[in-house]
mmCIF file of C-alpha atoms and ligand atoms in Angstrom:
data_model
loop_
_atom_site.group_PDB
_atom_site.id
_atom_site.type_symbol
_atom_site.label_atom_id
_atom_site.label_comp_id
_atom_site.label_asym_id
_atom_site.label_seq_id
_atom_site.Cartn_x
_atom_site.Cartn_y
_atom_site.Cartn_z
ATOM 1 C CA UNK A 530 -115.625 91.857 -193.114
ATOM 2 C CA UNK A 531 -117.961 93.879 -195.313
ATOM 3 C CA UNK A 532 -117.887 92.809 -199.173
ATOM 4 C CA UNK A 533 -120.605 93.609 -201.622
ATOM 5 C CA UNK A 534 -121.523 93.219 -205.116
ATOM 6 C CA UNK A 535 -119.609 96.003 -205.497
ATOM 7 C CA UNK A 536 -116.388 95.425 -204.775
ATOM 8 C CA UNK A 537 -116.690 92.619 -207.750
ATOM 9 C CA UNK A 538 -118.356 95.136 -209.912
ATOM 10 C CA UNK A 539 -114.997 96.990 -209.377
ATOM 11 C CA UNK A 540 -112.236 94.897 -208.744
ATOM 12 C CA UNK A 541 -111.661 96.639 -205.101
ATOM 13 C CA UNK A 542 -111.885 95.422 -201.449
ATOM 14 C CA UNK A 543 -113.449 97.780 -199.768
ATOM 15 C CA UNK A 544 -116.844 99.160 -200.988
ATOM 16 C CA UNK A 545 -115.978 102.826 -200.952
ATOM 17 C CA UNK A 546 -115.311 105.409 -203.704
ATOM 18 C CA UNK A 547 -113.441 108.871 -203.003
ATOM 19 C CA UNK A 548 -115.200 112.035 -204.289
ATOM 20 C CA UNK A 549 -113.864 113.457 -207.436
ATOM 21 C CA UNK A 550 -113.642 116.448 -205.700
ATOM 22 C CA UNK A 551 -112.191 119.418 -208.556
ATOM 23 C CA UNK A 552 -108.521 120.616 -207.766
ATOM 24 C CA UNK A 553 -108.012 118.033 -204.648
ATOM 25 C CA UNK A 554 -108.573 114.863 -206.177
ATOM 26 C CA UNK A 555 -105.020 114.292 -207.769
ATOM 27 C CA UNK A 556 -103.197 110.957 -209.063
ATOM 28 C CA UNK A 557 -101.645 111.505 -205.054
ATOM 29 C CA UNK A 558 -104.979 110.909 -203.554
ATOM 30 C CA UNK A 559 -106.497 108.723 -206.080
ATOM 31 C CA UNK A 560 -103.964 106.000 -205.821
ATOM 32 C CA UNK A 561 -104.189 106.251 -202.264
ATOM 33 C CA UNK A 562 -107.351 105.347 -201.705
ATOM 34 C CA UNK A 563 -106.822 102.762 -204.221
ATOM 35 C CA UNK A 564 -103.671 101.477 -202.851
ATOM 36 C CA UNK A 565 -105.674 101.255 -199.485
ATOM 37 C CA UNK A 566 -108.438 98.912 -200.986
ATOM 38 C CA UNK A 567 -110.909 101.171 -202.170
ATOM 39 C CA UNK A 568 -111.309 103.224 -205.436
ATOM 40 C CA UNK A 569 -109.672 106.396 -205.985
ATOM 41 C CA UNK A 570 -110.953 108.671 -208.529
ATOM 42 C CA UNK A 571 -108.303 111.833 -210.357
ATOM 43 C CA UNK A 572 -111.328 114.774 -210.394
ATOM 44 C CA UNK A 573 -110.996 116.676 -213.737
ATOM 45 C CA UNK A 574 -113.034 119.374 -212.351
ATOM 46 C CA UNK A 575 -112.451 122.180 -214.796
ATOM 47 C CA UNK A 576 -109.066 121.110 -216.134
ATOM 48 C CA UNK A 577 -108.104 120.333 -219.678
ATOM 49 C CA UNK A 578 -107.625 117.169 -221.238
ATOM 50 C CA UNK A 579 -104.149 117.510 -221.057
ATOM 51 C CA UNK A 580 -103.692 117.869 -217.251
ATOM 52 C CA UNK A 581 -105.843 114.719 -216.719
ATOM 53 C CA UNK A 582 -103.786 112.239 -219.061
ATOM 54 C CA UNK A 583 -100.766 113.402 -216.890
ATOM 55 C CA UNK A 584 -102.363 112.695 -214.016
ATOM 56 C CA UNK A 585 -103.841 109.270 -215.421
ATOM 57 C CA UNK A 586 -100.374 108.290 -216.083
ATOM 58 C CA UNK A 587 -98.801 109.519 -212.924
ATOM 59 C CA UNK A 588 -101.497 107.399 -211.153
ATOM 60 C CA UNK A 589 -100.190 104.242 -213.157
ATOM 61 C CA UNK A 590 -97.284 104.456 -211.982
ATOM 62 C CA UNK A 591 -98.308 105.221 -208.280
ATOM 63 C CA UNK A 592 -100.731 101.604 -208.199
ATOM 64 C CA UNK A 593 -101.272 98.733 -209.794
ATOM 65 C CA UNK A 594 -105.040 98.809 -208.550
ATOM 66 C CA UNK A 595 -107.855 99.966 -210.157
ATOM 67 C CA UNK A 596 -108.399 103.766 -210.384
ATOM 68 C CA UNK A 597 -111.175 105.947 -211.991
ATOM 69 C CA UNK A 598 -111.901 109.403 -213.382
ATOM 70 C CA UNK A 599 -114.549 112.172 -212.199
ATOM 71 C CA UNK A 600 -115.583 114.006 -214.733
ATOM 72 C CA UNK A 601 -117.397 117.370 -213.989
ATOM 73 C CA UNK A 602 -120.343 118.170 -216.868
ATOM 74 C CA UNK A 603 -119.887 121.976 -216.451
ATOM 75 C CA UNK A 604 -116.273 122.075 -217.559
ATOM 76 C CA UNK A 605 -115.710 123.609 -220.641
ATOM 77 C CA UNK A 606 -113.190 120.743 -221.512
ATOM 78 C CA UNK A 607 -115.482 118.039 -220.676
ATOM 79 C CA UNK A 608 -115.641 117.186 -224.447
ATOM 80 C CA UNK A 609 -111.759 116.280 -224.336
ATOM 81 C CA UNK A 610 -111.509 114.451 -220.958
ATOM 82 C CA UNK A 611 -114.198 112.434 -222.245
ATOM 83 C CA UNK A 612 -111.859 111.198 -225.175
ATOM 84 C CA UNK A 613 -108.871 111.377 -222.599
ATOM 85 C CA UNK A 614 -110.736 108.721 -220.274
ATOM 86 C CA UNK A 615 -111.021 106.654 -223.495
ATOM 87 C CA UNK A 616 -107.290 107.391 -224.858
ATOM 88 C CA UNK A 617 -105.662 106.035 -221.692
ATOM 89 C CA UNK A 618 -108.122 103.143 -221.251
ATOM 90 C CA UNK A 619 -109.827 104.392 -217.607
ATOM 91 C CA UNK A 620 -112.201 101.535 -216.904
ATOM 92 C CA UNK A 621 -114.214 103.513 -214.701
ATOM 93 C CA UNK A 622 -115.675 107.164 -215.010
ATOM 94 C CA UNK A 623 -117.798 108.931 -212.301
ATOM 95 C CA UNK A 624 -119.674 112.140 -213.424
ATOM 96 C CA UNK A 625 -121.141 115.047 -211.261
ATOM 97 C CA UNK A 626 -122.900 118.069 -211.887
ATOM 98 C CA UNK A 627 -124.971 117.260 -214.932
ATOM 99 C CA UNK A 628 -126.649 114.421 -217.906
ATOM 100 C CA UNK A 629 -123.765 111.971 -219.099
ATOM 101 C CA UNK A 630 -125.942 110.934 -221.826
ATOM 102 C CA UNK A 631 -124.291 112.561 -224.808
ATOM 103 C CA UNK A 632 -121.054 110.334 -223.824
ATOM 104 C CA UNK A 633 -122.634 107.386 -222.914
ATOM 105 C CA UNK A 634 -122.345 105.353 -226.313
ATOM 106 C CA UNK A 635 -118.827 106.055 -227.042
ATOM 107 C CA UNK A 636 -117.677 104.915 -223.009
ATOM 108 C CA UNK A 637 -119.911 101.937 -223.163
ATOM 109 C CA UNK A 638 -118.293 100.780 -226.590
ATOM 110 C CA UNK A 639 -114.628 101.554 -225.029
ATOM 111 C CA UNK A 640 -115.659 99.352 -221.629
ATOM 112 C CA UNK A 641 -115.878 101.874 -219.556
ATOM 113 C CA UNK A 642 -118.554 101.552 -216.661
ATOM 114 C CA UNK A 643 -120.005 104.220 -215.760
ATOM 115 C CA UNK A 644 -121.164 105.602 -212.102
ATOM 116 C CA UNK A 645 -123.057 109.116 -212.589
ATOM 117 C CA UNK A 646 -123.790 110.976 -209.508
ATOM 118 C CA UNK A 647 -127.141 111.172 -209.393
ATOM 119 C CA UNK A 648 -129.386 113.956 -207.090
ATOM 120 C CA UNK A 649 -133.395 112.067 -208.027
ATOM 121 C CA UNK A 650 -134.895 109.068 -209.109
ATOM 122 C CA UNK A 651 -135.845 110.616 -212.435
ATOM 123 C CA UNK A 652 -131.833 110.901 -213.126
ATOM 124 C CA UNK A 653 -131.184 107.724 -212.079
ATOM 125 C CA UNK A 654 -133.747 106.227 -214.107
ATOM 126 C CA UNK A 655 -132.393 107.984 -217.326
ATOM 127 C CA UNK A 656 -128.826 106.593 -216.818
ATOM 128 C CA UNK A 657 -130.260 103.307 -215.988
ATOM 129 C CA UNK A 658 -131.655 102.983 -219.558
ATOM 130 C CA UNK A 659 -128.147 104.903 -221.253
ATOM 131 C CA UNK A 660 -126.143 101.925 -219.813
ATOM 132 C CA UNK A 661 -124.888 103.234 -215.790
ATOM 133 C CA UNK A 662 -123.341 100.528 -214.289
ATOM 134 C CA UNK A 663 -124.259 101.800 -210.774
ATOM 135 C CA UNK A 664 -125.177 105.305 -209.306
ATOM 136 C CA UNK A 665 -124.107 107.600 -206.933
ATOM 137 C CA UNK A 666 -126.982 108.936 -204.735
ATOM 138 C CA UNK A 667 -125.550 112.245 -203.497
ATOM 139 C CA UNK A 668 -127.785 114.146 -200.567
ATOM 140 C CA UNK A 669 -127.374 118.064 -200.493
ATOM 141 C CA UNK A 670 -125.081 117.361 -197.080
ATOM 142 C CA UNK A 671 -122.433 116.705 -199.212
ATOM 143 C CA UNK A 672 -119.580 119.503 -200.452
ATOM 144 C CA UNK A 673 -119.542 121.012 -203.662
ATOM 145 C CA UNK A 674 -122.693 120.981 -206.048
ATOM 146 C CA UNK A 675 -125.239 119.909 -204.472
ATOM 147 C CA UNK A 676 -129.252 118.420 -205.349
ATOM 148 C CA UNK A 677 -131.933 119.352 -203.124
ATOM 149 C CA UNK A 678 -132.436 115.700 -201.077
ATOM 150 C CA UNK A 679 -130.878 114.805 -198.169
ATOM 151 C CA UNK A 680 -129.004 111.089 -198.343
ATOM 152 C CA UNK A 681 -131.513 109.777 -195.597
ATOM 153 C CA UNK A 682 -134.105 110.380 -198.466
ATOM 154 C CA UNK A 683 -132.579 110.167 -201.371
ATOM 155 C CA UNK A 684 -130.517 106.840 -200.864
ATOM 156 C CA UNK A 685 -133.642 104.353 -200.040
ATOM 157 C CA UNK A 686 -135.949 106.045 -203.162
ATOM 158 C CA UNK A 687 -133.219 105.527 -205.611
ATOM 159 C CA UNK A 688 -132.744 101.938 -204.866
ATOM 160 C CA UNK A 689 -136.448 101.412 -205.466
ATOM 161 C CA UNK A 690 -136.693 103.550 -208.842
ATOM 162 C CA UNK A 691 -133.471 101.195 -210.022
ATOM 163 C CA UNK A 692 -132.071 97.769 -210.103
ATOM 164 C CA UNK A 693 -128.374 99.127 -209.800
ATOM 165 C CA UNK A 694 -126.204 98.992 -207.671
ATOM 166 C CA UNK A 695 -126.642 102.429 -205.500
ATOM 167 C CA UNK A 696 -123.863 103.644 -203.610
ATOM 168 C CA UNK A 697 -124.753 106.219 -200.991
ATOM 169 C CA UNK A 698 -123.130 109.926 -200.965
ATOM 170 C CA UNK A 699 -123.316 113.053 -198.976
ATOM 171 C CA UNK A 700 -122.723 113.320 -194.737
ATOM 172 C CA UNK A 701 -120.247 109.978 -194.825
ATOM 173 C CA UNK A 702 -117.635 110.330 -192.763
ATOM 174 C CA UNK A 703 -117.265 107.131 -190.582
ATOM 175 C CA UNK A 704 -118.573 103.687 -189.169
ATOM 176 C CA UNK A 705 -121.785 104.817 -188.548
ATOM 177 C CA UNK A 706 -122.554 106.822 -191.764
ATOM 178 C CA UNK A 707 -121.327 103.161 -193.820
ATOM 179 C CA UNK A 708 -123.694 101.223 -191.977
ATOM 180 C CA UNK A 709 -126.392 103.747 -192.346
ATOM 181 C CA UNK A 710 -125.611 104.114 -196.327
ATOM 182 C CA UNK A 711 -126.160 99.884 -196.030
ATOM 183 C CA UNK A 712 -128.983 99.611 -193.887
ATOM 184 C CA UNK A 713 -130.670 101.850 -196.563
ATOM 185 C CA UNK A 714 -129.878 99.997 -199.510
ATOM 186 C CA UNK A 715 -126.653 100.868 -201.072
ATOM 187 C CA UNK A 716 -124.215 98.735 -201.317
ATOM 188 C CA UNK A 717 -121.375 101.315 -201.088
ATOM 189 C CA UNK A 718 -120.509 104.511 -199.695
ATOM 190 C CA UNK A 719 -118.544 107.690 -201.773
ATOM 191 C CA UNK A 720 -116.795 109.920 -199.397
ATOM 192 C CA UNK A 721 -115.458 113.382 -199.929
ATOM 193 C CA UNK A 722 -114.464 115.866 -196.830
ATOM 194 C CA UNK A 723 -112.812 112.983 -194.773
ATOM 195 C CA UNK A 724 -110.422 112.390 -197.408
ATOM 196 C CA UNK A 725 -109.083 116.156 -197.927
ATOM 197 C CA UNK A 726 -107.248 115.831 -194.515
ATOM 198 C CA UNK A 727 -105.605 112.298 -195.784
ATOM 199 C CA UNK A 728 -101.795 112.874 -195.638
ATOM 200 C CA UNK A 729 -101.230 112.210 -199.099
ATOM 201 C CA UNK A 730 -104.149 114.631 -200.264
ATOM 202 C CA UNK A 731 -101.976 117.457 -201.377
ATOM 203 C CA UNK A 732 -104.190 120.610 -200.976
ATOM 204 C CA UNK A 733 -102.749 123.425 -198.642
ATOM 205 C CA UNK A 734 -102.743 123.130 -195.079
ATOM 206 C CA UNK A 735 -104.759 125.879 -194.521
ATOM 207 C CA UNK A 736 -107.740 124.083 -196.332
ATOM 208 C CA UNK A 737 -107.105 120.686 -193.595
ATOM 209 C CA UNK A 738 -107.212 122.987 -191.033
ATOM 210 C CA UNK A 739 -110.173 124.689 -191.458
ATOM 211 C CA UNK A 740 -112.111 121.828 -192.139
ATOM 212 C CA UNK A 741 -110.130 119.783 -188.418
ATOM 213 C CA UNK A 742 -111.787 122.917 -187.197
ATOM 214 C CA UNK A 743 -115.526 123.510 -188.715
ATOM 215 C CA UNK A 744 -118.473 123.142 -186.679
ATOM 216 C CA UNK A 745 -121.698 121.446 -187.805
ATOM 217 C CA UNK A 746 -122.771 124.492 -189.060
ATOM 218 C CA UNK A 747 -120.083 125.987 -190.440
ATOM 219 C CA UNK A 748 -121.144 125.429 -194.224
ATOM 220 C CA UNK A 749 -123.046 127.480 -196.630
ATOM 221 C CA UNK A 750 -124.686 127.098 -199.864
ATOM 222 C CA UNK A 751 -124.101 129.815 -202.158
ATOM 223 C CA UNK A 752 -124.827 129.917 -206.093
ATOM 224 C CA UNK A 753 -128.725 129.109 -206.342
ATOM 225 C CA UNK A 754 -129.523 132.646 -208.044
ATOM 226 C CA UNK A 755 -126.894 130.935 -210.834
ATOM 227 C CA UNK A 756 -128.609 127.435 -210.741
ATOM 228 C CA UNK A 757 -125.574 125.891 -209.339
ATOM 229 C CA UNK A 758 -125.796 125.795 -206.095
ATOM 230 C CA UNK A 759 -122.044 124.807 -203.957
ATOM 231 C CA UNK A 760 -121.505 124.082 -200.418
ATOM 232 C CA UNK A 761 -118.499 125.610 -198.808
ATOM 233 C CA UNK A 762 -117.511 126.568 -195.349
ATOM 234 C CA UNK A 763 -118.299 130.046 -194.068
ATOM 235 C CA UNK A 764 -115.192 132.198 -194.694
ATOM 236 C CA UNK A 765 -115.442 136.106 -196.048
ATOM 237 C CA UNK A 766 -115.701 134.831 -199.615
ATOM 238 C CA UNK A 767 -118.872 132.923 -199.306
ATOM 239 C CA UNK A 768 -120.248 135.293 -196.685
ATOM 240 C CA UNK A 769 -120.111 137.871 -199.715
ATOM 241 C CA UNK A 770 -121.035 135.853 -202.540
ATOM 242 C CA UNK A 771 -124.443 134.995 -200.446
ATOM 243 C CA UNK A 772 -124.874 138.597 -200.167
ATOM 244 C CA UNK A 773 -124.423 139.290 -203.628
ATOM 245 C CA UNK A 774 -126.970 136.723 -204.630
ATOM 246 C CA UNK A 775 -129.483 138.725 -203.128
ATOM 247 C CA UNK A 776 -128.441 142.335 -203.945
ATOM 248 C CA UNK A 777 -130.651 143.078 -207.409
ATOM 249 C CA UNK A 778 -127.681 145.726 -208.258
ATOM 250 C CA UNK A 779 -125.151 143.398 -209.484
ATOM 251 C CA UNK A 780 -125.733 141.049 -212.595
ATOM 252 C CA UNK A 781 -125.411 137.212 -213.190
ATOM 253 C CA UNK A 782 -122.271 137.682 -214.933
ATOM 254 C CA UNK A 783 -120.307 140.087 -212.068
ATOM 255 C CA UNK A 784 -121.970 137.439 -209.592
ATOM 256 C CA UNK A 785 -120.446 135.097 -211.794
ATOM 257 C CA UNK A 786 -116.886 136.804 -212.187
ATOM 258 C CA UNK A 787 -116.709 136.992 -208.711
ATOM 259 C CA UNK A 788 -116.441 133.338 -207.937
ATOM 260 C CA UNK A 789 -113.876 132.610 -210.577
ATOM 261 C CA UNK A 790 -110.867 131.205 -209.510
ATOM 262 C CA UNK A 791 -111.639 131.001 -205.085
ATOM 263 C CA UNK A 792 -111.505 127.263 -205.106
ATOM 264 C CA UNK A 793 -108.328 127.270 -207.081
ATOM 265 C CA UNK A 794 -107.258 129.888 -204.280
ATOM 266 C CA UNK A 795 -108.585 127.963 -201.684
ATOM 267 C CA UNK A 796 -106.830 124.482 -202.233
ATOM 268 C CA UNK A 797 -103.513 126.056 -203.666
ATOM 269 C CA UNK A 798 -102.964 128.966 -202.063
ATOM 270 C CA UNK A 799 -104.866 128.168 -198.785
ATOM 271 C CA UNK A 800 -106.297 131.823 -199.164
ATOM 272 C CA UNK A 801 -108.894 132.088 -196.430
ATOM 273 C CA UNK A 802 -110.255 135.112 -197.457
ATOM 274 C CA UNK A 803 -110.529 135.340 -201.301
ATOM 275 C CA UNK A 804 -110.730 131.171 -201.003
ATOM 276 C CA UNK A 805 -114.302 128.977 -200.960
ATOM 277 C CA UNK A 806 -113.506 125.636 -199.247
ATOM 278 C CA UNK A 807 -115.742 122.831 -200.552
ATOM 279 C CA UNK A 808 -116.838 121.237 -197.801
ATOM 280 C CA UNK A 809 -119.824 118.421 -196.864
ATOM 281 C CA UNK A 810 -121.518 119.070 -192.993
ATOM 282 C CA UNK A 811 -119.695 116.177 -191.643
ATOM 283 C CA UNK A 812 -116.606 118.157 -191.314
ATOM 284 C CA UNK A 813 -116.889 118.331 -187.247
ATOM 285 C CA UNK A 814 -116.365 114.526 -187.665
ATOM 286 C CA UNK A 815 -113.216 114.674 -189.544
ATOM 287 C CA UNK A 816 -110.769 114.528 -186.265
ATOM 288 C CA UNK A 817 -107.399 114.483 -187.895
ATOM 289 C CA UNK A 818 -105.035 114.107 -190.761
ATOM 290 C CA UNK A 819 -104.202 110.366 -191.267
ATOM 291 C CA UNK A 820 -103.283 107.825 -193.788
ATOM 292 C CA UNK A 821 -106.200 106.882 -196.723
ATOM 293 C CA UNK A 822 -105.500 103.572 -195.517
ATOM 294 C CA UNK A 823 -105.840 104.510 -192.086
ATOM 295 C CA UNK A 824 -109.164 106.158 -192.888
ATOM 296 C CA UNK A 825 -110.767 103.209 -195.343
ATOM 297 C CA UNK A 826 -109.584 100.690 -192.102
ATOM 298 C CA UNK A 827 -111.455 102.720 -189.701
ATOM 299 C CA UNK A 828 -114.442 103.710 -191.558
ATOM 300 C CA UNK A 829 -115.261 99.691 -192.113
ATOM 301 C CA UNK A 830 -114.066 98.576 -188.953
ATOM 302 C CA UNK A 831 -116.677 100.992 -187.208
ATOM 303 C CA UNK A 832 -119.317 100.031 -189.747
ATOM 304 C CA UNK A 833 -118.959 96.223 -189.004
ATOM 305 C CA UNK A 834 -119.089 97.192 -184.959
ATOM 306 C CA UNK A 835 -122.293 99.133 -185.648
ATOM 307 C CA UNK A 836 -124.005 96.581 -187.668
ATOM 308 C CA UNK A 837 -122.822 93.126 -185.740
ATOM 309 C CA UNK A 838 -124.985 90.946 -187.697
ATOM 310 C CA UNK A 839 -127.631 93.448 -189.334
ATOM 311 C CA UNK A 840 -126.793 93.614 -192.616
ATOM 312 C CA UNK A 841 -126.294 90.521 -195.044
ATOM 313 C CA UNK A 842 -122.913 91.915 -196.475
ATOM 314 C CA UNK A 843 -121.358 91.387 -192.826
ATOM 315 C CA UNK A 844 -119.335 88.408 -192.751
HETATM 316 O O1 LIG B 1989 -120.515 117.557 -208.942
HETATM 317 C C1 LIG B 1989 -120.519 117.439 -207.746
HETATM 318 N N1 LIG B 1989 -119.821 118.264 -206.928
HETATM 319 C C2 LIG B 1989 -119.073 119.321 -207.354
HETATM 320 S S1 LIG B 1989 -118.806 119.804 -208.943
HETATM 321 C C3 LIG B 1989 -117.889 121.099 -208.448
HETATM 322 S S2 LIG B 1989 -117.169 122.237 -209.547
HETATM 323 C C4 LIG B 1989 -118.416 123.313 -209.998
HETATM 324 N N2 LIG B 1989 -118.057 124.284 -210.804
HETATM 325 C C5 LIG B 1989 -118.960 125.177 -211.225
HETATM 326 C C6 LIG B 1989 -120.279 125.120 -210.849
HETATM 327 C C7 LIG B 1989 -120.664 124.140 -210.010
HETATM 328 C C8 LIG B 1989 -119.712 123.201 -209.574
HETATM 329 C C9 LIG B 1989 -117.796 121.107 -207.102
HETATM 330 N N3 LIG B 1989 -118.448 120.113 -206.516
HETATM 331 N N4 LIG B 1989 -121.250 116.478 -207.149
HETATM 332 C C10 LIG B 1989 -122.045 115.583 -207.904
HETATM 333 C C11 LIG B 1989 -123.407 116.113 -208.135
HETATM 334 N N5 LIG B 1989 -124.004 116.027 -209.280
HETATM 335 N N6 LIG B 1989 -124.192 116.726 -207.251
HETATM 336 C C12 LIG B 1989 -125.370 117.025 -207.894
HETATM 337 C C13 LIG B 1989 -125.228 116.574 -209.187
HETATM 338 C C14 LIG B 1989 -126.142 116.605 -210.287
HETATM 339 C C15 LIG B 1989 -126.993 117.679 -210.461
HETATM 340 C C16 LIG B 1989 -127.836 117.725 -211.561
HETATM 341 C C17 LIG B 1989 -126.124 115.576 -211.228
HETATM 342 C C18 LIG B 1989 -126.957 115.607 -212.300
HETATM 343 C C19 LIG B 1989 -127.813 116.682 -212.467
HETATM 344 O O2 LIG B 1989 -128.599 116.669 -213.567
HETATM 345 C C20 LIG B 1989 -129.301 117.822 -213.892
HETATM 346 C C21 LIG B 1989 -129.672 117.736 -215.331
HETATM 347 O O3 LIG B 1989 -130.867 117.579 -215.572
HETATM 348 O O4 LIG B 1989 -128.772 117.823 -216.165
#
């Protein structure tokens, strides 16, 4: 059995977060993964307040277990899911893609912890001092934004810059990554692209089987020229958007108009050619749609197998 610190940090049994991946990560999937021991997070991505206190209650009634919130810095609501989160008394808030030090205070003071993915040590130093209760080191193999460190590197210099807990992000996708993410330091793994082909994830079908399909190198990063750079698989869309980035005829905001609304398309409609798929490298890993249980059972079952006695959280 593998049990860390945080599991008691958290209230959960297994030491693994979901991604708050933007228009996947539903009350569906979040109480999943919490029903199945670990902690699922509802991703607010670029929704409004209003959408995530629907889903926060919908998730109530879906577990009794503890569940969290992602919260995405870019969104032009974050303002109001960040008084949502407090409103409907979240106890635990992720954030990606940006500084949560402006809501820091006003979390803290509510008893919220909070996890902020974190892509260097200079970041994770900063939301040591605002109050983080642990951090998500998040290498560049993962979908989605993405920092410029892979986990391999990222994972062991975090845990030196900080004395939180670190949990370890990005290329995670069974037994072996876990144990890896431990043998580094963390003391708990976040996992994204394995969970969109979890039967109760409810994105199209179209989106599970493209990523049951992808090769290792079937992911692109496209939006550097913006300063947000996104993995995705390679489909027409991000083929084209790559191009654009380097074509000095079109401006930031038609570059920028372009991408609106293909992950929307993508998870919803299943669009494969007008859709960008998030997805991390690992994706030749994922094998097949199955339970969140199923998944959470497997990944630590492997992880134990691959550590035997290693690792002082193996008991
Ligand atoms: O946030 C993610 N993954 C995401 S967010 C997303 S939606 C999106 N929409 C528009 C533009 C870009 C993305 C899809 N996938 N992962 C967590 C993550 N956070 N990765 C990297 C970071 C990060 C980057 C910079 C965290 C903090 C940070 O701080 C920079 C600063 O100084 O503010």
């Amino acid at each position: 059995m593998i049990r860390t610190p945080l599991c008691d940090l958290l209230g959960i049994e297994y030491p693994i977060l979901q991604g708050g991946m933007a228009w996947v990560a539903d009350a569906s999937l979040a109480s999943a993964v919490s029903n199945a021991g670990g902690l699922g997070l509802i991703a607010a991505g670029n929704a409004p307040g209003a959408w995530v206190r629907e889903e926060i209650k919908k998730a109530k009634t879906m577990t009794d277990k503890p569940f969290g919130v992602n919260i995405m810095l870019l969104s032009p609501f974050a303002d109001e899911v960040a008084q949502a989160v407090i409103d409907e008394k979240i106890t635990v808030v992720t954030t990606g893609a940006g500084n949560p030090s402006k809501y820091m205070k006003d979390w803290l003071k509510a008893g919220i912890k909070v996890i902020p993915v974190v892509p260097s040590t200079a970041m994770a130093k900063l939301v040591e001092r605002a109050g983080a209760s642990a951090v998500i080191a998040e290498g560049g193999e993962s979908g989605g934004h993405v920092g410029d460190l892979t986990t391999i590197v990222l994972v062991p210099q975090v845990c030196d810059a900080v004395t939180l807990p670190v949990i370890a992000a990005g290329g995670i996708a069974d037994g072996r990554g876990v144990a890896a993410a431990l043998i580094l330091g963390a003391v708990g793994v976040q996992v994204g692209t394995r969970f969109l082909v979890a039967s109760e994830c409810t994105i199209h079908q179209n989106y599970k089987n493209k990523i049951l399909k992808a090769k290792d190198i079937d992911t692109i990063v496209t939006g550097k020229r913006l300063g947000h750079p996104v993995r995705s698989l390679k489909t027409g869309f991000s083929r084209e958007y790559f191009q654009k980035e380097y074509d000095s005829g079109i401006s930031d905001e038609e570059l920028e108009s372009f991408g609106v609304g293909a992950l929307r398309k993508a998870v919803k409609e299943g669009d494969e050619k007008n859709g960008c798929f998030l997805s991390g490298q690992i994706a030749s890993m994922v094998k097949k749609e199955q339970p969140a249980a199923e998944i959470v059972e497997e990944m630590f079952t492997g992880a134990e197998i691959v550590l035997g006695g290693a690792c002082k959280w193996v008991k």
